[in-house]
Amino acid sequence: MSTASTAPPSDTDANWWRSAVVYQVYVRSFADSDGDGSGDLNGIRDRLPYLRDLGVDALWLTPFYRSPMVDGGYDVADYRDIDPIFGNLADFDAMIGTAHTLGLRIIVDIVPNHTSDAHPWFVEALAAAPGSVERERYLFRDGRGENGELPPNDWESIFGGPAWTRVPDGQWYLHLFDPAQPDLNWRNPEVRTEFEDILRFWLDRGVDGFRIDVAHGMIKAEGLPDVGRTSADGSPQIALLGRGRLPYFDQDEVHDIYRAWRPILDSYPGGRMAVAEAWAETPQRLARYIGPDELHQAFSFDFLDATWSADSFHKVIDTALAESTIVGAPTTWVLSNHDKPRHVTRYGDGPVGLRRARAAALLMLALPGCAYLYQGEELGLPEVLDLPDELRQDPAFLRTGQTRDGCRVPLPWSGDLPPYGFGPQGCESSWLPAPTTWAKLSVAAQTGDPASTLELYRAALHIRRAHPALTIEDTGTGSLTWLPAEPGVLAFTRTADAPGSPELVCVVNFSDAPIQVAGYGNSIVASAPLGQQDGEPMLPVDAAAWFERPQLG
Ligand code: NOJ
Ligand code: MG
């Protein structure tokens, strides 16, 4: 096929993902090449040199497939084509070709739990009769109640309301998300074959990996049993996400799907990988998604959810490392994504939130394993809290009031006024408006300013790439050694295998007073300037620093 030339950066480095830094591109909000207010594939291609210079290894692109965009593209109508607002397949090929030339890998999002209601399969299913092969690709059921007027069970949509919608002939179909996102029936072999073919379609086009949407959701418990608690009785089922058992999530048979996918990935050269967006009751159950015969990575959402304290981070780091080490995989750290309020705001917003977010970046980037960055965190962007309601697009907003739009505002690239160079010159708007206060946060405004968050990320990413103590070799999982530290402080070392190479010490001060850091070696990067007391260096409050020192012993 025409894309055969898009070879991955290095066919020999099959373990690239073990210590990679992956940059999440929310395609609609990254860069707009044609001035329609929406980010697109050519916009990404134009900005690839920025990402190479930032020092990341790979990009994860959120869905760009043909879609009615009810859920920002997580409602796919054609898994083998690009939505016209993002470009076309030739643009995709050009983008991945340029990325590979620059040494950047490309991970694409795959959405196997549900399709769009505009997908030909669902259109056919609606036109067909109950019990037909067309309906068997989804989860159609008769309702309960005398005339089938009640949903088949008590399951609730993640976006609020019942997870069932009734069709004109009286049957109901399951949608764990929006009614425009019908759930597929993964007990039907035709569905499995179709997705294996879709994986091959994108692998043939040169993609280096997949981010698997709702990776814990494809198999539902036999018989679709009730959960037994609902929002109506004050116990929303979503409260169990990642904490309890649900008959529609994390069923044991879901692992059969990944055991079938892994040989497909392994049959391609260059270390093609997959990362799970999976929610499970415990870290132990989450770890079952990763390992040599299933997926390569699963996001540690406990790390994202950790509150700003040494204890909270210490605990989630220890648990995540222990679980992933058992299955022989490195851990996958993440602080923000397109579904959560940005961490600057979660950590306190304003100057305090930004200080903490900068410290958290140094913490995450010093940990063993792979780190995912969400576009704009390198600029220290806060959540946009004051979007006018009429502009909000998140389907969850209409049903629950909860909104994910505030972290999806287009990136500020340059200039003094919105949309800050997001589109071509003269383009005055973007699909969501950027705040009028963002001029100083743009890429251009921060570039070259050593105090900026962008330059902090650049410095840390370049050290991370070059430093032997921060690289995981071959099939390793990486490890850290905690150092004794006073309450409210985390300190650990990373050590290279190579004898004689210096170790790296990361220290984070969560406490409410500056701490002495004289014993840790030479500071090589810090999230805030180190102070001095009695001639000794001090790490201020809500700050982190990396130090280098000879390996002891
Ligand atoms: C998780 C995605 O990250 C989110 O944006 C989406 O709404 C749901 N899955 C449904 O596909
Ligand atoms: Mg555009």
Coordinates of C-alpha atoms and ligand atoms in Angstrom, one line a residue:
M1 CA 0.0 0.0 0.0
S2 CA 1.0 3.6 -0.5
T3 CA 2.1 4.0 3.1
A4 CA 4.7 1.3 3.2
S5 CA 7.4 3.9 3.5
T6 CA 6.2 5.0 6.9
A7 CA 8.5 2.7 8.8
P8 CA 8.6 3.3 12.6
P9 CA 11.6 5.3 13.8
S10 CA 13.6 2.2 14.7
D11 CA 12.6 -1.3 14.0
T12 CA 15.2 -2.5 16.5
D13 CA 13.9 -0.7 19.5
A14 CA 10.8 -2.8 20.2
N15 CA 10.7 -1.7 23.9
W16 CA 10.6 2.0 23.1
W17 CA 7.3 2.4 25.0
R18 CA 8.7 1.2 28.4
S19 CA 10.1 4.6 29.3
A20 CA 8.6 6.8 26.6
V21 CA 6.9 10.2 27.1
V22 CA 3.7 10.3 25.1
Y23 CA 2.0 13.6 24.3
Q24 CA -1.8 13.4 24.0
V25 CA -3.1 15.5 21.1
Y26 CA -6.8 16.3 21.4
V27 CA -7.0 16.7 17.6
R28 CA -9.9 19.2 17.5
S29 CA -8.0 21.6 19.8
F30 CA -4.3 21.3 18.9
A31 CA -3.8 23.3 15.7
D32 CA -6.1 24.4 12.9
S33 CA -4.5 24.5 9.4
D34 CA -7.5 25.6 7.4
G35 CA -9.2 28.2 9.5
D36 CA -12.5 26.4 10.2
G37 CA -12.0 26.8 13.9
S38 CA -11.3 23.1 14.4
G39 CA -7.9 21.5 14.8
D40 CA -6.9 19.0 12.1
L41 CA -4.3 16.5 10.9
N42 CA -2.5 19.1 8.8
G43 CA -2.3 21.3 11.8
I44 CA -0.7 18.5 13.7
R45 CA 1.8 17.9 10.9
D46 CA 2.8 21.6 10.9
R47 CA 3.5 21.5 14.6
L48 CA 5.4 18.3 14.8
P49 CA 8.8 20.1 15.0
Y50 CA 7.4 21.8 18.2
L51 CA 6.8 18.3 19.7
R52 CA 10.1 17.0 18.6
D53 CA 11.8 20.0 20.2
L54 CA 9.8 19.6 23.3
G55 CA 11.4 16.2 23.7
V56 CA 8.5 13.7 23.6
D57 CA 8.8 10.3 22.0
A58 CA 5.3 9.7 20.7
L59 CA 1.9 11.3 20.2
W60 CA -1.5 9.8 21.1
L61 CA -4.2 11.3 18.8
T62 CA -7.8 11.3 20.1
P63 CA -10.3 9.9 17.5
F64 CA -10.2 11.5 14.1
Y65 CA -12.5 9.0 12.4
R66 CA -15.8 9.8 10.6
S67 CA -18.2 10.8 13.3
P68 CA -21.2 12.9 14.0
M69 CA -19.1 14.3 16.9
V70 CA -21.8 13.8 19.5
D71 CA -19.0 12.8 21.9
G72 CA -16.0 14.6 20.4
G73 CA -15.4 11.7 18.0
Y74 CA -15.8 8.8 20.5
D75 CA -18.9 8.1 18.4
V76 CA -17.3 6.5 15.3
A77 CA -19.3 6.1 12.1
D78 CA -16.4 4.7 9.9
Y79 CA -13.3 3.3 11.6
R80 CA -11.4 3.3 8.3
D81 CA -11.8 6.9 7.3
I82 CA -11.0 10.4 8.6
D83 CA -13.7 12.9 9.4
P84 CA -13.7 15.7 6.9
I85 CA -13.2 18.3 9.6
F86 CA -9.9 16.7 10.4
G87 CA -8.7 16.0 6.8
N88 CA -8.5 12.8 4.8
L89 CA -6.4 9.6 4.7
A90 CA -3.8 11.2 2.5
D91 CA -3.4 13.9 5.2
F92 CA -3.0 11.1 7.8
D93 CA -0.4 9.4 5.7
A94 CA 1.5 12.6 5.3
M95 CA 1.3 13.4 9.0
I96 CA 2.6 10.0 10.1
G97 CA 5.3 10.1 7.5
T98 CA 6.6 13.4 8.8
A99 CA 6.3 12.2 12.4
H100 CA 8.4 9.2 11.7
T101 CA 11.0 11.2 9.8
L102 CA 11.3 13.4 13.0
G103 CA 11.6 10.3 15.2
L104 CA 8.1 10.7 16.7
R105 CA 5.7 7.7 16.9
I106 CA 2.0 7.8 16.5
I107 CA -0.6 6.1 18.7
V108 CA -4.2 6.2 17.6
D109 CA -7.4 5.9 19.6
I110 CA -9.5 2.9 19.0
V111 CA -13.1 2.8 20.2
P112 CA -14.3 -0.8 20.3
N113 CA -17.0 -0.7 23.1
H114 CA -19.5 1.2 21.0
T115 CA -20.0 2.7 17.6
S116 CA -21.9 5.9 16.6
D117 CA -25.6 5.5 15.9
A118 CA -24.7 6.7 12.4
H119 CA -22.5 3.6 11.8
P120 CA -23.9 1.5 9.0
W121 CA -24.2 -1.5 11.3
F122 CA -26.5 0.4 13.7
V123 CA -28.5 1.9 10.8
E124 CA -29.0 -1.7 9.5
A125 CA -29.8 -2.9 13.0
L126 CA -32.6 -0.4 13.4
A127 CA -34.1 -1.3 10.0
A128 CA -33.9 -5.0 10.8
A129 CA -36.3 -7.1 12.9
P130 CA -35.8 -8.2 16.5
G131 CA -33.6 -11.3 16.6
S132 CA -32.0 -10.6 13.3
V133 CA -28.2 -10.9 12.6
E134 CA -28.1 -7.2 12.3
R135 CA -29.4 -6.6 15.8
E136 CA -27.0 -9.3 17.1
R137 CA -24.1 -7.0 16.6
Y138 CA -25.4 -4.7 19.3
L139 CA -27.2 -5.4 22.6
F140 CA -30.9 -5.2 21.8
R141 CA -33.3 -6.6 24.4
D142 CA -37.0 -6.7 25.1
G143 CA -38.1 -4.4 28.0
R144 CA -39.5 -5.4 31.3
G145 CA -43.0 -4.5 32.6
E146 CA -46.3 -5.7 31.2
N147 CA -45.8 -4.2 27.7
G148 CA -42.0 -4.0 27.8
E149 CA -42.2 -0.4 28.7
L150 CA -39.4 -0.6 31.3
P151 CA -35.7 -0.8 30.5
P152 CA -34.4 -4.4 30.4
N153 CA -32.3 -3.8 33.6
D154 CA -31.2 -1.1 36.0
W155 CA -27.9 -0.1 34.3
E156 CA -27.1 3.6 34.2
S157 CA -25.2 5.5 31.5
I158 CA -21.9 6.9 32.5
F159 CA -23.2 10.2 31.1
G160 CA -26.3 10.0 33.4
G161 CA -29.8 8.6 32.9
P162 CA -30.7 5.0 31.9
A163 CA -28.2 3.0 29.8
W164 CA -31.1 1.9 27.5
T165 CA -33.1 3.6 24.8
R166 CA -36.3 2.2 23.2
V167 CA -36.7 1.9 19.4
P168 CA -40.0 2.2 17.6
D169 CA -40.7 -1.5 17.4
G170 CA -40.5 -1.7 21.2
Q171 CA -37.0 -3.2 21.8
W172 CA -34.4 -1.4 23.8
Y173 CA -30.6 -1.1 23.0
L174 CA -27.8 -0.6 25.5
H175 CA -25.6 2.4 25.5
L176 CA -23.2 2.8 28.4
F177 CA -22.5 6.3 27.2
D178 CA -24.7 8.6 25.1
P179 CA -27.8 7.2 23.3
A180 CA -25.8 8.0 20.1
Q181 CA -23.1 5.5 21.2
P182 CA -24.8 2.0 21.0
D183 CA -22.7 -0.8 22.7
L184 CA -21.4 -3.5 20.5
N185 CA -22.0 -7.2 21.3
W186 CA -18.5 -8.6 21.8
R187 CA -19.9 -12.1 22.3
N188 CA -20.6 -12.0 18.5
P189 CA -17.6 -13.3 16.5
E190 CA -18.3 -11.0 13.6
V191 CA -17.6 -8.0 15.9
R192 CA -14.3 -9.5 17.0
T193 CA -13.2 -10.2 13.4
E194 CA -14.2 -6.7 12.3
F195 CA -12.0 -5.0 15.0
E196 CA -9.0 -7.3 14.3
D197 CA -9.3 -6.1 10.7
I198 CA -9.5 -2.5 11.8
L199 CA -6.3 -2.9 13.9
R200 CA -4.6 -4.3 10.8
F201 CA -5.9 -1.4 8.7
W202 CA -4.1 1.1 10.9
L203 CA -1.0 -1.0 11.6
D204 CA -0.6 -1.3 7.8
R205 CA -0.7 2.5 7.6
G206 CA 2.2 2.6 10.0
V207 CA 0.7 3.4 13.4
D208 CA 2.9 2.5 16.4
G209 CA 0.2 1.8 18.8
F210 CA -3.4 2.1 20.0
R211 CA -5.1 3.7 23.0
I212 CA -8.0 1.5 23.7
D213 CA -11.1 3.4 24.8
V214 CA -13.2 1.8 27.6
A215 CA -10.9 -1.2 27.5
H216 CA -12.7 -2.7 30.5
G217 CA -16.2 -2.5 29.0
M218 CA -16.6 -4.7 26.0
I219 CA -17.9 -7.8 27.8
K220 CA -21.0 -7.6 29.8
A221 CA -22.0 -10.3 32.4
E222 CA -24.1 -13.1 31.0
G223 CA -27.8 -12.4 31.5
L224 CA -27.2 -8.7 32.0
P225 CA -28.0 -8.8 35.7
D226 CA -29.2 -5.7 37.7
V227 CA -26.6 -3.8 39.6
G228 CA -29.0 -3.3 42.5
R229 CA -28.3 0.3 43.2
T230 CA -29.3 3.4 41.2
S231 CA -29.2 7.1 41.3
A232 CA -32.9 7.1 42.1
D233 CA -32.1 5.6 45.5
G234 CA -29.2 8.0 46.0
S235 CA -26.4 5.5 44.9
P236 CA -25.3 6.3 41.4
Q237 CA -23.6 3.3 39.8
I238 CA -20.8 5.6 38.4
A239 CA -19.6 5.9 42.0
L240 CA -18.4 2.3 41.7
L241 CA -16.2 3.1 38.7
G242 CA -12.7 2.0 39.6
R243 CA -13.9 1.1 43.1
G244 CA -16.5 -1.7 42.9
R245 CA -17.9 -4.5 40.8
L246 CA -20.2 -3.7 38.0
P247 CA -21.8 -6.3 35.7
Y248 CA -20.9 -4.2 32.6
F249 CA -17.3 -3.5 33.4
D250 CA -14.1 -5.5 34.0
Q251 CA -15.5 -9.0 33.2
D252 CA -12.9 -11.7 33.1
E253 CA -13.7 -12.6 29.5
V254 CA -12.6 -9.2 28.3
H255 CA -9.0 -10.5 28.6
D256 CA -9.7 -13.1 25.8
I257 CA -10.0 -10.1 23.4
Y258 CA -6.6 -8.7 24.3
R259 CA -5.0 -12.2 24.2
A260 CA -6.3 -12.3 20.6
W261 CA -5.0 -8.7 19.8
R262 CA -1.5 -9.1 21.2
P263 CA -0.3 -11.6 18.5
I264 CA -1.6 -9.2 15.9
L265 CA 0.4 -6.3 17.3
D266 CA 3.5 -8.6 17.7
S267 CA 3.3 -9.7 14.1
Y268 CA 4.3 -6.2 13.0
P269 CA 7.9 -4.9 13.3
G270 CA 9.0 -2.0 15.5
G271 CA 7.3 -2.6 18.8
R272 CA 3.6 -1.8 18.1
M273 CA 1.9 -1.3 21.5
A274 CA -1.5 -0.7 23.1
V275 CA -2.5 1.2 26.2
A276 CA -5.7 0.6 28.0
E277 CA -8.1 3.2 29.3
A278 CA -9.3 0.7 31.9
W279 CA -11.1 1.1 35.2
A280 CA -11.0 -1.8 37.6
E281 CA -12.1 -2.4 41.2
T282 CA -8.5 -2.7 42.4
P283 CA -4.9 -2.0 41.2
Q284 CA -4.5 -5.8 41.1
R285 CA -7.4 -6.2 38.7
L286 CA -6.1 -3.3 36.6
A287 CA -2.7 -5.0 36.3
R288 CA -4.4 -8.0 34.6
Y289 CA -4.8 -5.9 31.5
I290 CA -1.0 -5.6 31.0
G291 CA 1.7 -8.1 30.5
P292 CA 3.4 -10.1 27.7
D293 CA 0.2 -11.7 26.4
E294 CA -2.2 -8.8 26.8
L295 CA -1.7 -5.0 26.6
H296 CA 1.5 -3.1 27.1
Q297 CA 0.2 -0.4 29.3
A298 CA -2.8 0.7 31.4
F299 CA -3.1 4.3 32.7
S300 CA -2.6 4.7 36.4
F301 CA -5.7 6.8 37.1
D302 CA -5.0 6.6 40.8
F303 CA -1.9 8.7 40.1
L304 CA -4.1 11.3 38.3
D305 CA -6.6 11.2 41.2
A306 CA -4.0 11.5 44.0
T307 CA -4.6 14.6 46.1
W308 CA -1.8 17.1 46.8
S309 CA 0.1 15.4 49.6
A310 CA 3.2 13.3 50.1
D311 CA 1.2 10.4 51.6
S312 CA -1.3 10.3 48.8
F313 CA 1.4 10.2 46.1
H314 CA 3.7 7.8 48.0
K315 CA 0.8 5.3 48.3
V316 CA -0.3 5.3 44.7
I317 CA 3.2 5.2 43.4
D318 CA 4.1 2.2 45.6
T319 CA 0.9 0.3 44.7
A320 CA 1.2 1.0 41.0
L321 CA 4.9 0.0 40.9
A322 CA 4.2 -3.2 42.8
E323 CA 1.4 -4.3 40.6
S324 CA 3.0 -3.6 37.3
T325 CA 6.3 -5.2 38.4
I326 CA 4.4 -8.5 39.2
V327 CA 3.3 -8.6 35.6
G328 CA 6.6 -7.5 34.1
A329 CA 5.4 -4.2 32.7
P330 CA 6.4 -0.7 33.5
T331 CA 3.9 1.7 35.0
T332 CA 2.0 4.3 33.0
W333 CA 1.7 7.7 34.7
V334 CA -0.7 10.5 33.8
L335 CA -1.7 13.7 35.4
S336 CA -4.3 15.0 33.0
N337 CA -6.3 14.1 30.0
H338 CA -9.3 15.3 28.0
D339 CA -11.8 13.9 30.5
K340 CA -10.6 15.5 33.7
P341 CA -10.2 19.0 35.0
R342 CA -6.6 20.2 34.3
H343 CA -4.3 19.5 37.2
V344 CA -3.2 23.1 37.7
T345 CA -6.8 23.7 38.7
R346 CA -7.2 20.4 40.6
Y347 CA -4.2 21.3 42.8
G348 CA -5.6 24.7 43.8
D349 CA -5.8 26.8 40.7
G350 CA -4.0 30.2 40.3
P351 CA -0.4 30.6 41.3
V352 CA -0.5 27.8 43.9
G353 CA -2.1 25.3 41.5
L354 CA 0.6 26.2 38.9
R355 CA 3.5 25.8 41.4
R356 CA 2.2 22.4 42.3
A357 CA 1.6 21.3 38.7
R358 CA 5.2 22.2 37.9
A359 CA 6.4 20.1 40.8
A360 CA 4.1 17.2 39.8
A361 CA 5.6 17.3 36.4
L362 CA 9.1 16.7 37.8
L363 CA 7.8 14.0 40.1
M364 CA 6.1 12.2 37.2
L365 CA 8.9 12.5 34.8
A366 CA 11.4 11.0 37.3
L367 CA 9.3 7.9 38.0
P368 CA 10.2 4.6 36.3
G369 CA 7.9 3.9 33.4
C370 CA 6.0 5.7 30.7
A371 CA 4.5 9.2 31.1
Y372 CA 1.6 10.7 29.2
L373 CA 1.3 14.4 28.9
Y374 CA -1.9 16.1 28.0
Q375 CA -1.6 18.9 25.4
G376 CA -1.3 22.3 27.1
E377 CA 0.1 21.0 30.5
E378 CA 3.5 22.0 29.2
L379 CA 2.1 25.5 29.1
G380 CA 0.7 25.3 32.6
L381 CA -2.8 25.8 31.2
P382 CA -5.6 25.9 33.9
E383 CA -9.1 24.5 33.4
V384 CA -11.4 27.0 31.7
L385 CA -14.2 27.3 34.3
D386 CA -16.3 30.1 32.7
L387 CA -17.3 28.8 29.3
P388 CA -20.8 29.9 28.5
D389 CA -23.2 27.1 28.8
E390 CA -24.5 27.5 25.3
L391 CA -21.0 26.8 23.9
R392 CA -20.4 23.6 25.9
Q393 CA -20.4 20.5 23.7
D394 CA -19.9 17.6 26.1
P395 CA -22.9 15.3 26.0
A396 CA -22.4 14.5 29.7
F397 CA -23.1 18.2 30.4
L398 CA -26.7 18.1 29.2
R399 CA -27.5 15.0 31.3
T400 CA -25.4 15.6 34.5
G401 CA -24.2 19.2 34.4
Q402 CA -20.7 17.7 34.6
T403 CA -18.5 19.0 31.8
R404 CA -15.2 18.1 30.2
D405 CA -15.1 21.1 27.8
G406 CA -12.9 23.3 30.1
C407 CA -9.8 21.1 29.4
R408 CA -10.5 20.9 25.7
V409 CA -10.1 24.6 24.9
P410 CA -7.8 25.1 21.8
L411 CA -4.1 25.7 22.5
P412 CA -2.6 29.2 22.5
W413 CA 0.3 29.3 20.1
S414 CA 1.2 33.0 19.7
G415 CA -0.2 36.5 19.6
D416 CA -2.2 38.7 22.0
L417 CA -5.7 37.8 21.2
P418 CA -7.8 34.6 21.0
P419 CA -7.5 32.2 19.3
Y420 CA -3.8 33.0 19.7
G421 CA -2.5 31.5 16.5
F422 CA -4.5 28.4 16.8
G423 CA -5.6 28.9 13.2
P424 CA -3.9 30.4 10.2
Q425 CA -3.3 34.2 10.1
G426 CA -6.5 36.2 10.1
C427 CA -8.6 33.4 11.6
E428 CA -10.6 34.8 14.4
S429 CA -12.4 32.0 16.1
S430 CA -12.0 28.5 17.4
W431 CA -14.7 25.9 18.2
L432 CA -14.4 26.7 21.9
P433 CA -13.2 30.2 22.7
A434 CA -9.9 30.7 24.5
P435 CA -9.9 33.0 27.6
T436 CA -8.8 36.6 26.9
T437 CA -6.1 36.1 29.6
W438 CA -4.1 33.5 27.8
A439 CA -1.6 35.6 25.8
K440 CA 1.1 35.1 28.3
L441 CA 0.6 31.4 28.3
S442 CA 1.1 30.9 24.6
V443 CA 4.0 28.9 23.2
A444 CA 5.6 32.0 21.7
A445 CA 5.3 34.0 24.9
Q446 CA 6.9 31.2 27.0
T447 CA 9.6 30.2 24.6
G448 CA 13.0 31.3 25.8
D449 CA 11.8 32.4 29.2
P450 CA 13.7 30.2 31.6
A451 CA 11.0 30.7 34.3
S452 CA 8.2 29.5 32.0
T453 CA 6.5 26.1 32.4
L454 CA 7.2 25.3 28.8
E455 CA 11.0 25.7 29.3
L456 CA 10.7 23.6 32.5
Y457 CA 9.1 20.8 30.6
R458 CA 11.7 21.1 27.8
A459 CA 14.6 21.0 30.3
A460 CA 13.1 18.0 32.2
L461 CA 12.3 16.1 29.0
H462 CA 15.8 16.6 27.6
I463 CA 17.4 15.4 30.8
R464 CA 15.1 12.5 31.0
R465 CA 16.0 11.4 27.5
A466 CA 19.7 11.7 28.0
H467 CA 20.1 10.5 31.6
P468 CA 21.0 6.8 32.0
A469 CA 19.3 6.6 35.4
L470 CA 15.9 7.5 33.8
T471 CA 15.9 5.1 30.9
I472 CA 14.5 1.6 31.2
E473 CA 16.6 -0.8 29.2
D474 CA 15.3 -3.8 27.2
T475 CA 12.5 -5.6 29.0
G476 CA 13.0 -4.0 32.4
T477 CA 10.3 -2.4 34.4
G478 CA 12.4 0.2 36.2
S479 CA 12.5 0.8 39.9
L480 CA 13.1 3.5 42.5
T481 CA 14.5 3.6 46.0
W482 CA 12.8 5.8 48.5
L483 CA 15.1 7.9 50.7
P484 CA 14.3 8.8 54.3
A485 CA 12.6 12.1 54.3
E486 CA 10.8 14.3 56.8
P487 CA 6.9 14.3 56.9
G488 CA 5.5 16.0 53.8
V489 CA 8.5 15.3 51.6
L490 CA 9.1 12.6 49.0
A491 CA 12.6 11.8 48.0
F492 CA 13.8 8.9 45.9
T493 CA 16.7 7.9 43.7
R494 CA 16.8 6.3 40.3
T495 CA 20.0 4.4 39.4
A496 CA 21.3 3.2 36.1
D497 CA 22.5 -0.3 35.5
A498 CA 25.8 0.9 34.2
P499 CA 28.3 1.0 37.1
G500 CA 29.8 4.4 37.6
S501 CA 27.1 6.5 36.1
P502 CA 25.5 9.1 38.4
E503 CA 22.2 8.5 40.2
L504 CA 19.3 10.9 39.9
V505 CA 17.5 12.1 43.1
C506 CA 14.0 13.6 42.9
V507 CA 12.8 15.5 45.9
V508 CA 9.3 17.0 46.2
N509 CA 8.3 19.3 49.0
F510 CA 4.6 19.0 49.8
S511 CA 5.1 20.4 53.3
D512 CA 4.4 24.0 54.4
A513 CA 8.0 25.0 55.0
P514 CA 11.2 25.1 52.8
I515 CA 13.4 22.0 53.3
Q516 CA 17.2 21.5 53.3
V517 CA 18.4 19.7 50.2
A518 CA 22.2 20.0 50.7
G519 CA 22.8 16.2 50.8
Y520 CA 21.2 15.3 47.5
G521 CA 23.9 16.4 45.1
N522 CA 23.9 19.0 42.3
S523 CA 20.6 20.4 41.4
I524 CA 20.0 19.9 37.6
V525 CA 16.4 21.2 37.3
A526 CA 13.9 22.7 39.7
S527 CA 10.3 23.6 39.5
A528 CA 11.0 26.8 41.5
P529 CA 14.3 28.6 42.3
L530 CA 16.1 27.0 45.3
G531 CA 16.5 29.3 48.3
Q532 CA 19.4 29.5 50.7
Q533 CA 19.6 29.4 54.5
D534 CA 22.9 29.5 56.3
G535 CA 24.6 28.9 53.0
E536 CA 22.7 25.7 52.4
P537 CA 20.3 25.2 49.4
M538 CA 16.6 25.0 50.3
L539 CA 13.7 23.6 48.3
P540 CA 10.7 25.9 48.7
V541 CA 7.1 24.8 49.4
D542 CA 5.1 23.1 46.6
A543 CA 8.3 22.6 44.6
A544 CA 10.4 19.7 43.2
A545 CA 14.0 19.4 42.0
W546 CA 16.2 16.8 40.4
F547 CA 19.7 16.3 41.8
E548 CA 22.6 14.3 40.4
R549 CA 25.2 12.6 42.6
P550 CA 27.7 9.7 42.3
Q551 CA 26.2 6.3 43.0
L552 CA 26.8 5.5 46.6
G553 CA 28.6 2.2 47.4
Ligands
NOJ1 C1 -13.4 7.6 27.4 C2 -13.0 8.8 26.6 O1 -11.8 9.2 27.0 C3 -14.1 9.8 26.7 O2 -13.8 11.0 26.2 C4 -15.4 9.2 26.1 O3 -16.5 10.1 26.3 C5 -15.7 7.8 26.6 N1 -14.6 7.0 26.8 C6 -16.7 7.1 25.7 O4 -16.1 6.7 24.5
MG2 MG -9.4 23.0 10.7

